[in-house]
Amino acid sequence: MNKDNPNIKDDLREEYDLTTLKVRKFGRNRKSFAGHTVRLDDDVAEMFPNSEAVNEALRFLMRVTQQNQSPKR
């Protein structure tokens, strides 16, 4: 039974606490839980199945770039 309206019945169990549920907004002005949102172009996104693959590729590129930099004088 709904506490606000006792005439409405639902199947939600009482132990479920939805007050702390975070809801993601869609659209341009949405906020990311991670703090940063990066939009990939379609041709780039086709190459990566998920965010872990993108992060792995970028970390590899960072390592290669650091290894190939000449020492600063």
JSON list of N, CA and C in Angstrom, two decimals:
[
{"chain": "A", "resi": 1, "resn": "MET", "atom": "N", "xyz": [0.82, -1.18, 0.00]},
{"chain": "A", "resi": 1, "resn": "MET", "atom": "CA", "xyz": [0.00, 0.00, 0.00]},
{"chain": "A", "resi": 1, "resn": "MET", "atom": "C", "xyz": [0.86, 1.25, 0.00]},
{"chain": "A", "resi": 2, "resn": "ASN", "atom": "N", "xyz": [0.43, 2.26, -0.67]},
{"chain": "A", "resi": 2, "resn": "ASN", "atom": "CA", "xyz": [1.14, 3.52, -0.74]},
{"chain": "A", "resi": 2, "resn": "ASN", "atom": "C", "xyz": [0.86, 4.33, 0.52]},
{"chain": "A", "resi": 3, "resn": "LYS", "atom": "N", "xyz": [1.92, 4.85, 1.16]},
{"chain": "A", "resi": 3, "resn": "LYS", "atom": "CA", "xyz": [1.74, 5.59, 2.41]},
{"chain": "A", "resi": 3, "resn": "LYS", "atom": "C", "xyz": [1.03, 6.92, 2.19]},
{"chain": "A", "resi": 4, "resn": "ASP", "atom": "N", "xyz": [1.29, 7.57, 1.02]},
{"chain": "A", "resi": 4, "resn": "ASP", "atom": "CA", "xyz": [0.67, 8.86, 0.75]},
{"chain": "A", "resi": 4, "resn": "ASP", "atom": "C", "xyz": [-0.80, 8.71, 0.37]},
{"chain": "A", "resi": 5, "resn": "ASN", "atom": "N", "xyz": [-1.09, 7.66, -0.35]},
{"chain": "A", "resi": 5, "resn": "ASN", "atom": "CA", "xyz": [-2.46, 7.42, -0.79]},
{"chain": "A", "resi": 5, "resn": "ASN", "atom": "C", "xyz": [-2.80, 5.96, -0.53]},
{"chain": "A", "resi": 6, "resn": "PRO", "atom": "N", "xyz": [-3.49, 5.67, 0.55]},
{"chain": "A", "resi": 6, "resn": "PRO", "atom": "CA", "xyz": [-3.75, 4.28, 0.93]},
{"chain": "A", "resi": 6, "resn": "PRO", "atom": "C", "xyz": [-4.63, 3.53, -0.06]},
{"chain": "A", "resi": 7, "resn": "ASN", "atom": "N", "xyz": [-5.27, 4.20, -0.99]},
{"chain": "A", "resi": 7, "resn": "ASN", "atom": "CA", "xyz": [-6.12, 3.54, -1.97]},
{"chain": "A", "resi": 7, "resn": "ASN", "atom": "C", "xyz": [-5.33, 2.97, -3.14]},
{"chain": "A", "resi": 8, "resn": "ILE", "atom": "N", "xyz": [-4.07, 3.39, -3.28]},
{"chain": "A", "resi": 8, "resn": "ILE", "atom": "CA", "xyz": [-3.22, 2.90, -4.37]},
{"chain": "A", "resi": 8, "resn": "ILE", "atom": "C", "xyz": [-2.41, 1.71, -3.87]},
{"chain": "A", "resi": 9, "resn": "LYS", "atom": "N", "xyz": [-2.51, 0.60, -4.58]},
{"chain": "A", "resi": 9, "resn": "LYS", "atom": "CA", "xyz": [-1.75, -0.60, -4.23]},
{"chain": "A", "resi": 9, "resn": "LYS", "atom": "C", "xyz": [-0.62, -0.78, -5.23]},
{"chain": "A", "resi": 10, "resn": "ASP", "atom": "N", "xyz": [0.54, -1.17, -4.75]},
{"chain": "A", "resi": 10, "resn": "ASP", "atom": "CA", "xyz": [1.65, -1.48, -5.64]},
{"chain": "A", "resi": 10, "resn": "ASP", "atom": "C", "xyz": [2.38, -2.71, -5.12]},
{"chain": "A", "resi": 11, "resn": "ASP", "atom": "N", "xyz": [3.29, -3.22, -5.94]},
{"chain": "A", "resi": 11, "resn": "ASP", "atom": "CA", "xyz": [4.03, -4.43, -5.58]},
{"chain": "A", "resi": 11, "resn": "ASP", "atom": "C", "xyz": [5.39, -4.13, -4.96]},
{"chain": "A", "resi": 12, "resn": "LEU", "atom": "N", "xyz": [5.68, -2.88, -4.71]},
{"chain": "A", "resi": 12, "resn": "LEU", "atom": "CA", "xyz": [6.98, -2.50, -4.15]},
{"chain": "A", "resi": 12, "resn": "LEU", "atom": "C", "xyz": [7.05, -2.90, -2.68]},
{"chain": "A", "resi": 13, "resn": "ARG", "atom": "N", "xyz": [8.11, -3.57, -2.33]},
{"chain": "A", "resi": 13, "resn": "ARG", "atom": "CA", "xyz": [8.28, -4.00, -0.95]},
{"chain": "A", "resi": 13, "resn": "ARG", "atom": "C", "xyz": [8.64, -2.83, -0.06]},
{"chain": "A", "resi": 14, "resn": "GLU", "atom": "N", "xyz": [8.25, -2.89, 1.18]},
{"chain": "A", "resi": 14, "resn": "GLU", "atom": "CA", "xyz": [8.51, -1.81, 2.12]},
{"chain": "A", "resi": 14, "resn": "GLU", "atom": "C", "xyz": [9.99, -1.60, 2.39]},
{"chain": "A", "resi": 15, "resn": "GLU", "atom": "N", "xyz": [10.81, -2.65, 2.26]},
{"chain": "A", "resi": 15, "resn": "GLU", "atom": "CA", "xyz": [12.23, -2.53, 2.56]},
{"chain": "A", "resi": 15, "resn": "GLU", "atom": "C", "xyz": [13.01, -1.80, 1.46]},
{"chain": "A", "resi": 16, "resn": "TYR", "atom": "N", "xyz": [12.40, -1.58, 0.31]},
{"chain": "A", "resi": 16, "resn": "TYR", "atom": "CA", "xyz": [13.07, -0.84, -0.75]},
{"chain": "A", "resi": 16, "resn": "TYR", "atom": "C", "xyz": [13.02, 0.65, -0.43]},
{"chain": "A", "resi": 17, "resn": "ASP", "atom": "N", "xyz": [14.21, 1.25, -0.35]},
{"chain": "A", "resi": 17, "resn": "ASP", "atom": "CA", "xyz": [14.30, 2.68, -0.06]},
{"chain": "A", "resi": 17, "resn": "ASP", "atom": "C", "xyz": [14.67, 3.42, -1.34]},
{"chain": "A", "resi": 18, "resn": "LEU", "atom": "N", "xyz": [13.70, 4.06, -1.94]},
{"chain": "A", "resi": 18, "resn": "LEU", "atom": "CA", "xyz": [13.93, 4.77, -3.19]},
{"chain": "A", "resi": 18, "resn": "LEU", "atom": "C", "xyz": [14.28, 6.23, -2.99]},
{"chain": "A", "resi": 19, "resn": "THR", "atom": "N", "xyz": [14.37, 6.67, -1.74]},
{"chain": "A", "resi": 19, "resn": "THR", "atom": "CA", "xyz": [14.67, 8.08, -1.48]},
{"chain": "A", "resi": 19, "resn": "THR", "atom": "C", "xyz": [16.11, 8.43, -1.85]},
{"chain": "A", "resi": 20, "resn": "THR", "atom": "N", "xyz": [17.01, 7.44, -1.87]},
{"chain": "A", "resi": 20, "resn": "THR", "atom": "CA", "xyz": [18.40, 7.70, -2.21]},
{"chain": "A", "resi": 20, "resn": "THR", "atom": "C", "xyz": [18.72, 7.34, -3.66]},
{"chain": "A", "resi": 21, "resn": "LEU", "atom": "N", "xyz": [17.72, 6.97, -4.42]},
{"chain": "A", "resi": 21, "resn": "LEU", "atom": "CA", "xyz": [17.91, 6.59, -5.81]},
{"chain": "A", "resi": 21, "resn": "LEU", "atom": "C", "xyz": [18.32, 7.79, -6.64]},
{"chain": "A", "resi": 22, "resn": "LYS", "atom": "N", "xyz": [19.40, 7.65, -7.39]},
{"chain": "A", "resi": 22, "resn": "LYS", "atom": "CA", "xyz": [19.85, 8.72, -8.28]},
{"chain": "A", "resi": 22, "resn": "LYS", "atom": "C", "xyz": [19.25, 8.48, -9.66]},
{"chain": "A", "resi": 23, "resn": "VAL", "atom": "N", "xyz": [18.68, 9.50, -10.22]},
{"chain": "A", "resi": 23, "resn": "VAL", "atom": "CA", "xyz": [18.04, 9.39, -11.52]},
{"chain": "A", "resi": 23, "resn": "VAL", "atom": "C", "xyz": [18.88, 10.15, -12.53]},
{"chain": "A", "resi": 24, "resn": "ARG", "atom": "N", "xyz": [19.19, 9.50, -13.62]},
{"chain": "A", "resi": 24, "resn": "ARG", "atom": "CA", "xyz": [19.99, 10.14, -14.67]},
{"chain": "A", "resi": 24, "resn": "ARG", "atom": "C", "xyz": [19.06, 10.92, -15.58]},
{"chain": "A", "resi": 25, "resn": "LYS", "atom": "N", "xyz": [19.46, 12.12, -15.89]},
{"chain": "A", "resi": 25, "resn": "LYS", "atom": "CA", "xyz": [18.72, 12.94, -16.82]},
{"chain": "A", "resi": 25, "resn": "LYS", "atom": "C", "xyz": [19.30, 12.73, -18.21]},
{"chain": "A", "resi": 26, "resn": "PHE", "atom": "N", "xyz": [18.45, 12.80, -19.21]},
{"chain": "A", "resi": 26, "resn": "PHE", "atom": "CA", "xyz": [18.90, 12.67, -20.58]},
{"chain": "A", "resi": 26, "resn": "PHE", "atom": "C", "xyz": [18.95, 14.04, -21.23]},
{"chain": "A", "resi": 27, "resn": "GLY", "atom": "N", "xyz": [19.80, 14.17, -22.21]},
{"chain": "A", "resi": 27, "resn": "GLY", "atom": "CA", "xyz": [19.89, 15.42, -22.93]},
{"chain": "A", "resi": 27, "resn": "GLY", "atom": "C", "xyz": [21.23, 16.09, -22.71]},
{"chain": "A", "resi": 28, "resn": "ARG", "atom": "N", "xyz": [21.38, 17.27, -23.28]},
{"chain": "A", "resi": 28, "resn": "ARG", "atom": "CA", "xyz": [22.64, 17.99, -23.23]},
{"chain": "A", "resi": 28, "resn": "ARG", "atom": "C", "xyz": [23.06, 18.40, -21.84]},
{"chain": "A", "resi": 29, "resn": "ASN", "atom": "N", "xyz": [22.14, 18.80, -21.03]},
{"chain": "A", "resi": 29, "resn": "ASN", "atom": "CA", "xyz": [22.47, 19.38, -19.73]},
{"chain": "A", "resi": 29, "resn": "ASN", "atom": "C", "xyz": [22.54, 18.35, -18.60]},
{"chain": "A", "resi": 30, "resn": "ARG", "atom": "N", "xyz": [22.59, 17.07, -18.95]},
{"chain": "A", "resi": 30, "resn": "ARG", "atom": "CA", "xyz": [22.63, 16.06, -17.91]},
{"chain": "A", "resi": 30, "resn": "ARG", "atom": "C", "xyz": [24.00, 16.06, -17.22]},
{"chain": "A", "resi": 31, "resn": "LYS", "atom": "N", "xyz": [24.00, 15.61, -16.00]},
{"chain": "A", "resi": 31, "resn": "LYS", "atom": "CA", "xyz": [25.24, 15.51, -15.24]},
{"chain": "A", "resi": 31, "resn": "LYS", "atom": "C", "xyz": [25.64, 14.05, -15.16]},
{"chain": "A", "resi": 32, "resn": "SER", "atom": "N", "xyz": [26.91, 13.80, -15.24]},
{"chain": "A", "resi": 32, "resn": "SER", "atom": "CA", "xyz": [27.43, 12.45, -15.16]},
{"chain": "A", "resi": 32, "resn": "SER", "atom": "C", "xyz": [27.81, 12.15, -13.72]},
{"chain": "A", "resi": 33, "resn": "PHE", "atom": "N", "xyz": [27.58, 10.91, -13.29]},
{"chain": "A", "resi": 33, "resn": "PHE", "atom": "CA", "xyz": [27.96, 10.52, -11.94]},
{"chain": "A", "resi": 33, "resn": "PHE", "atom": "C", "xyz": [29.48, 10.52, -11.78]},
{"chain": "A", "resi": 34, "resn": "ALA", "atom": "N", "xyz": [30.19, 10.26, -12.85]},
{"chain": "A", "resi": 34, "resn": "ALA", "atom": "CA", "xyz": [31.64, 10.23, -12.78]},
{"chain": "A", "resi": 34, "resn": "ALA", "atom": "C", "xyz": [32.24, 11.63, -12.79]},
{"chain": "A", "resi": 35, "resn": "GLY", "atom": "N", "xyz": [31.48, 12.61, -13.16]},
{"chain": "A", "resi": 35, "resn": "GLY", "atom": "CA", "xyz": [31.96, 13.98, -13.16]},
{"chain": "A", "resi": 35, "resn": "GLY", "atom": "C", "xyz": [32.29, 14.51, -14.53]},
{"chain": "A", "resi": 36, "resn": "HIS", "atom": "N", "xyz": [32.56, 13.62, -15.50]},
{"chain": "A", "resi": 36, "resn": "HIS", "atom": "CA", "xyz": [32.91, 14.06, -16.84]},
{"chain": "A", "resi": 36, "resn": "HIS", "atom": "C", "xyz": [32.13, 13.24, -17.86]},
{"chain": "A", "resi": 37, "resn": "THR", "atom": "N", "xyz": [31.64, 13.92, -18.86]},
{"chain": "A", "resi": 37, "resn": "THR", "atom": "CA", "xyz": [30.98, 13.23, -19.96]},
{"chain": "A", "resi": 37, "resn": "THR", "atom": "C", "xyz": [31.72, 13.57, -21.24]},
{"chain": "A", "resi": 38, "resn": "VAL", "atom": "N", "xyz": [32.09, 12.57, -21.98]},
{"chain": "A", "resi": 38, "resn": "VAL", "atom": "CA", "xyz": [32.79, 12.76, -23.25]},
{"chain": "A", "resi": 38, "resn": "VAL", "atom": "C", "xyz": [31.94, 12.13, -24.33]},
{"chain": "A", "resi": 39, "resn": "ARG", "atom": "N", "xyz": [31.68, 12.89, -25.37]},
{"chain": "A", "resi": 39, "resn": "ARG", "atom": "CA", "xyz": [30.88, 12.37, -26.48]},
{"chain": "A", "resi": 39, "resn": "ARG", "atom": "C", "xyz": [31.82, 11.99, -27.61]},
{"chain": "A", "resi": 40, "resn": "LEU", "atom": "N", "xyz": [31.73, 10.72, -28.04]},
{"chain": "A", "resi": 40, "resn": "LEU", "atom": "CA", "xyz": [32.55, 10.23, -29.13]},
{"chain": "A", "resi": 40, "resn": "LEU", "atom": "C", "xyz": [31.79, 10.37, -30.44]},
{"chain": "A", "resi": 41, "resn": "ASP", "atom": "N", "xyz": [32.52, 10.66, -31.51]},
{"chain": "A", "resi": 41, "resn": "ASP", "atom": "CA", "xyz": [31.90, 10.65, -32.83]},
{"chain": "A", "resi": 41, "resn": "ASP", "atom": "C", "xyz": [31.51, 9.22, -33.16]},
{"chain": "A", "resi": 42, "resn": "ASP", "atom": "N", "xyz": [30.51, 9.08, -34.04]},
{"chain": "A", "resi": 42, "resn": "ASP", "atom": "CA", "xyz": [29.96, 7.76, -34.35]},
{"chain": "A", "resi": 42, "resn": "ASP", "atom": "C", "xyz": [31.02, 6.79, -34.87]},
{"chain": "A", "resi": 43, "resn": "ASP", "atom": "N", "xyz": [31.92, 7.26, -35.74]},
{"chain": "A", "resi": 43, "resn": "ASP", "atom": "CA", "xyz": [32.93, 6.36, -36.30]},
{"chain": "A", "resi": 43, "resn": "ASP", "atom": "C", "xyz": [33.90, 5.88, -35.23]},
{"chain": "A", "resi": 44, "resn": "VAL", "atom": "N", "xyz": [34.18, 6.71, -34.24]},
{"chain": "A", "resi": 44, "resn": "VAL", "atom": "CA", "xyz": [35.06, 6.31, -33.15]},
{"chain": "A", "resi": 44, "resn": "VAL", "atom": "C", "xyz": [34.33, 5.35, -32.21]},
{"chain": "A", "resi": 45, "resn": "ALA", "atom": "N", "xyz": [33.09, 5.65, -31.90]},
{"chain": "A", "resi": 45, "resn": "ALA", "atom": "CA", "xyz": [32.30, 4.83, -30.98]},
{"chain": "A", "resi": 45, "resn": "ALA", "atom": "C", "xyz": [32.09, 3.41, -31.51]},
{"chain": "A", "resi": 46, "resn": "GLU", "atom": "N", "xyz": [32.08, 3.25, -32.82]},
{"chain": "A", "resi": 46, "resn": "GLU", "atom": "CA", "xyz": [31.90, 1.92, -33.41]},
{"chain": "A", "resi": 46, "resn": "GLU", "atom": "C", "xyz": [33.06, 0.99, -33.07]},
{"chain": "A", "resi": 47, "resn": "MET", "atom": "N", "xyz": [34.23, 1.55, -32.79]},
{"chain": "A", "resi": 47, "resn": "MET", "atom": "CA", "xyz": [35.42, 0.74, -32.52]},
{"chain": "A", "resi": 47, "resn": "MET", "atom": "C", "xyz": [35.50, 0.25, -31.08]},
{"chain": "A", "resi": 48, "resn": "PHE", "atom": "N", "xyz": [34.72, 0.84, -30.18]},
{"chain": "A", "resi": 48, "resn": "PHE", "atom": "CA", "xyz": [34.84, 0.53, -28.76]},
{"chain": "A", "resi": 48, "resn": "PHE", "atom": "C", "xyz": [33.49, 0.04, -28.22]},
{"chain": "A", "resi": 49, "resn": "PRO", "atom": "N", "xyz": [33.48, -1.17, -27.66]},
{"chain": "A", "resi": 49, "resn": "PRO", "atom": "CA", "xyz": [32.21, -1.72, -27.16]},
{"chain": "A", "resi": 49, "resn": "PRO", "atom": "C", "xyz": [31.74, -1.08, -25.86]},
{"chain": "A", "resi": 50, "resn": "ASN", "atom": "N", "xyz": [32.66, -0.49, -25.07]},
{"chain": "A", "resi": 50, "resn": "ASN", "atom": "CA", "xyz": [32.26, 0.08, -23.78]},
{"chain": "A", "resi": 50, "resn": "ASN", "atom": "C", "xyz": [33.33, 1.07, -23.30]},
{"chain": "A", "resi": 51, "resn": "SER", "atom": "N", "xyz": [33.05, 1.69, -22.17]},
{"chain": "A", "resi": 51, "resn": "SER", "atom": "CA", "xyz": [33.97, 2.72, -21.65]},
{"chain": "A", "resi": 51, "resn": "SER", "atom": "C", "xyz": [35.30, 2.12, -21.21]},
{"chain": "A", "resi": 52, "resn": "GLU", "atom": "N", "xyz": [35.31, 0.87, -20.76]},
{"chain": "A", "resi": 52, "resn": "GLU", "atom": "CA", "xyz": [36.56, 0.25, -20.34]},
{"chain": "A", "resi": 52, "resn": "GLU", "atom": "C", "xyz": [37.51, 0.13, -21.53]},
{"chain": "A", "resi": 53, "resn": "ALA", "atom": "N", "xyz": [36.98, -0.20, -22.70]},
{"chain": "A", "resi": 53, "resn": "ALA", "atom": "CA", "xyz": [37.82, -0.32, -23.89]},
{"chain": "A", "resi": 53, "resn": "ALA", "atom": "C", "xyz": [38.39, 1.03, -24.29]},
{"chain": "A", "resi": 54, "resn": "VAL", "atom": "N", "xyz": [37.59, 2.08, -24.17]},
{"chain": "A", "resi": 54, "resn": "VAL", "atom": "CA", "xyz": [38.08, 3.42, -24.49]},
{"chain": "A", "resi": 54, "resn": "VAL", "atom": "C", "xyz": [39.19, 3.81, -23.52]},
{"chain": "A", "resi": 55, "resn": "ASN", "atom": "N", "xyz": [38.98, 3.58, -22.23]},
{"chain": "A", "resi": 55, "resn": "ASN", "atom": "CA", "xyz": [39.98, 3.92, -21.23]},
{"chain": "A", "resi": 55, "resn": "ASN", "atom": "C", "xyz": [41.28, 3.14, -21.45]},
{"chain": "A", "resi": 56, "resn": "GLU", "atom": "N", "xyz": [41.16, 1.86, -21.78]},
{"chain": "A", "resi": 56, "resn": "GLU", "atom": "CA", "xyz": [42.36, 1.05, -22.02]},
{"chain": "A", "resi": 56, "resn": "GLU", "atom": "C", "xyz": [43.15, 1.58, -23.21]},
{"chain": "A", "resi": 57, "resn": "ALA", "atom": "N", "xyz": [42.46, 1.95, -24.28]},
{"chain": "A", "resi": 57, "resn": "ALA", "atom": "CA", "xyz": [43.14, 2.48, -25.47]},
{"chain": "A", "resi": 57, "resn": "ALA", "atom": "C", "xyz": [43.80, 3.82, -25.16]},
{"chain": "A", "resi": 58, "resn": "LEU", "atom": "N", "xyz": [43.14, 4.67, -24.41]},
{"chain": "A", "resi": 58, "resn": "LEU", "atom": "CA", "xyz": [43.72, 5.97, -24.07]},
{"chain": "A", "resi": 58, "resn": "LEU", "atom": "C", "xyz": [44.93, 5.82, -23.14]},
{"chain": "A", "resi": 59, "resn": "ARG", "atom": "N", "xyz": [44.86, 4.89, -22.19]},
{"chain": "A", "resi": 59, "resn": "ARG", "atom": "CA", "xyz": [46.00, 4.66, -21.31]},
{"chain": "A", "resi": 59, "resn": "ARG", "atom": "C", "xyz": [47.20, 4.12, -22.09]},
{"chain": "A", "resi": 60, "resn": "PHE", "atom": "N", "xyz": [46.93, 3.24, -23.05]},
{"chain": "A", "resi": 60, "resn": "PHE", "atom": "CA", "xyz": [48.01, 2.74, -23.91]},
{"chain": "A", "resi": 60, "resn": "PHE", "atom": "C", "xyz": [48.64, 3.90, -24.69]},
{"chain": "A", "resi": 61, "resn": "LEU", "atom": "N", "xyz": [47.82, 4.76, -25.25]},
{"chain": "A", "resi": 61, "resn": "LEU", "atom": "CA", "xyz": [48.33, 5.92, -25.99]},
{"chain": "A", "resi": 61, "resn": "LEU", "atom": "C", "xyz": [49.13, 6.83, -25.08]},
{"chain": "A", "resi": 62, "resn": "MET", "atom": "N", "xyz": [48.72, 7.01, -23.86]},
{"chain": "A", "resi": 62, "resn": "MET", "atom": "CA", "xyz": [49.46, 7.83, -22.90]},
{"chain": "A", "resi": 62, "resn": "MET", "atom": "C", "xyz": [50.84, 7.23, -22.63]},
{"chain": "A", "resi": 63, "resn": "ARG", "atom": "N", "xyz": [50.90, 5.90, -22.43]},
{"chain": "A", "resi": 63, "resn": "ARG", "atom": "CA", "xyz": [52.18, 5.24, -22.16]},
{"chain": "A", "resi": 63, "resn": "ARG", "atom": "C", "xyz": [53.13, 5.37, -23.35]},
{"chain": "A", "resi": 64, "resn": "VAL", "atom": "N", "xyz": [52.61, 5.13, -24.54]},
{"chain": "A", "resi": 64, "resn": "VAL", "atom": "CA", "xyz": [53.44, 5.22, -25.75]},
{"chain": "A", "resi": 64, "resn": "VAL", "atom": "C", "xyz": [53.95, 6.64, -25.94]},
{"chain": "A", "resi": 65, "resn": "THR", "atom": "N", "xyz": [53.09, 7.61, -25.74]},
{"chain": "A", "resi": 65, "resn": "THR", "atom": "CA", "xyz": [53.48, 9.01, -25.89]},
{"chain": "A", "resi": 65, "resn": "THR", "atom": "C", "xyz": [54.56, 9.38, -24.88]},
{"chain": "A", "resi": 66, "resn": "GLN", "atom": "N", "xyz": [54.41, 8.95, -23.64]},
{"chain": "A", "resi": 66, "resn": "GLN", "atom": "CA", "xyz": [55.41, 9.25, -22.61]},
{"chain": "A", "resi": 66, "resn": "GLN", "atom": "C", "xyz": [56.74, 8.58, -22.90]},
{"chain": "A", "resi": 67, "resn": "GLN", "atom": "N", "xyz": [56.70, 7.38, -23.41]},
{"chain": "A", "resi": 67, "resn": "GLN", "atom": "CA", "xyz": [57.94, 6.65, -23.71]},
{"chain": "A", "resi": 67, "resn": "GLN", "atom": "C", "xyz": [58.68, 7.25, -24.89]},
{"chain": "A", "resi": 68, "resn": "ASN", "atom": "N", "xyz": [57.96, 7.87, -25.82]},
{"chain": "A", "resi": 68, "resn": "ASN", "atom": "CA", "xyz": [58.57, 8.40, -27.03]},
{"chain": "A", "resi": 68, "resn": "ASN", "atom": "C", "xyz": [58.94, 9.87, -26.94]},
{"chain": "A", "resi": 69, "resn": "GLN", "atom": "N", "xyz": [58.65, 10.50, -25.83]},
{"chain": "A", "resi": 69, "resn": "GLN", "atom": "CA", "xyz": [59.04, 11.89, -25.67]},
{"chain": "A", "resi": 69, "resn": "GLN", "atom": "C", "xyz": [60.52, 11.99, -25.38]},
{"chain": "A", "resi": 70, "resn": "SER", "atom": "N", "xyz": [61.16, 12.97, -26.01]},
{"chain": "A", "resi": 70, "resn": "SER", "atom": "CA", "xyz": [62.58, 13.17, -25.73]},
{"chain": "A", "resi": 70, "resn": "SER", "atom": "C", "xyz": [62.73, 13.89, -24.41]},
{"chain": "A", "resi": 71, "resn": "PRO", "atom": "N", "xyz": [63.81, 13.62, -23.67]},
{"chain": "A", "resi": 71, "resn": "PRO", "atom": "CA", "xyz": [64.00, 14.29, -22.38]},
{"chain": "A", "resi": 71, "resn": "PRO", "atom": "C", "xyz": [64.11, 15.79, -22.54]},
{"chain": "A", "resi": 72, "resn": "LYS", "atom": "N", "xyz": [63.49, 16.53, -21.65]},
{"chain": "A", "resi": 72, "resn": "LYS", "atom": "CA", "xyz": [63.54, 17.99, -21.71]},
{"chain": "A", "resi": 72, "resn": "LYS", "atom": "C", "xyz": [64.86, 18.48, -21.12]},
{"chain": "A", "resi": 73, "resn": "ARG", "atom": "N", "xyz": [65.40, 19.53, -21.71]},
{"chain": "A", "resi": 73, "resn": "ARG", "atom": "CA", "xyz": [66.68, 20.08, -21.24]},
{"chain": "A", "resi": 73, "resn": "ARG", "atom": "C", "xyz": [66.45, 21.28, -20.38]}
]
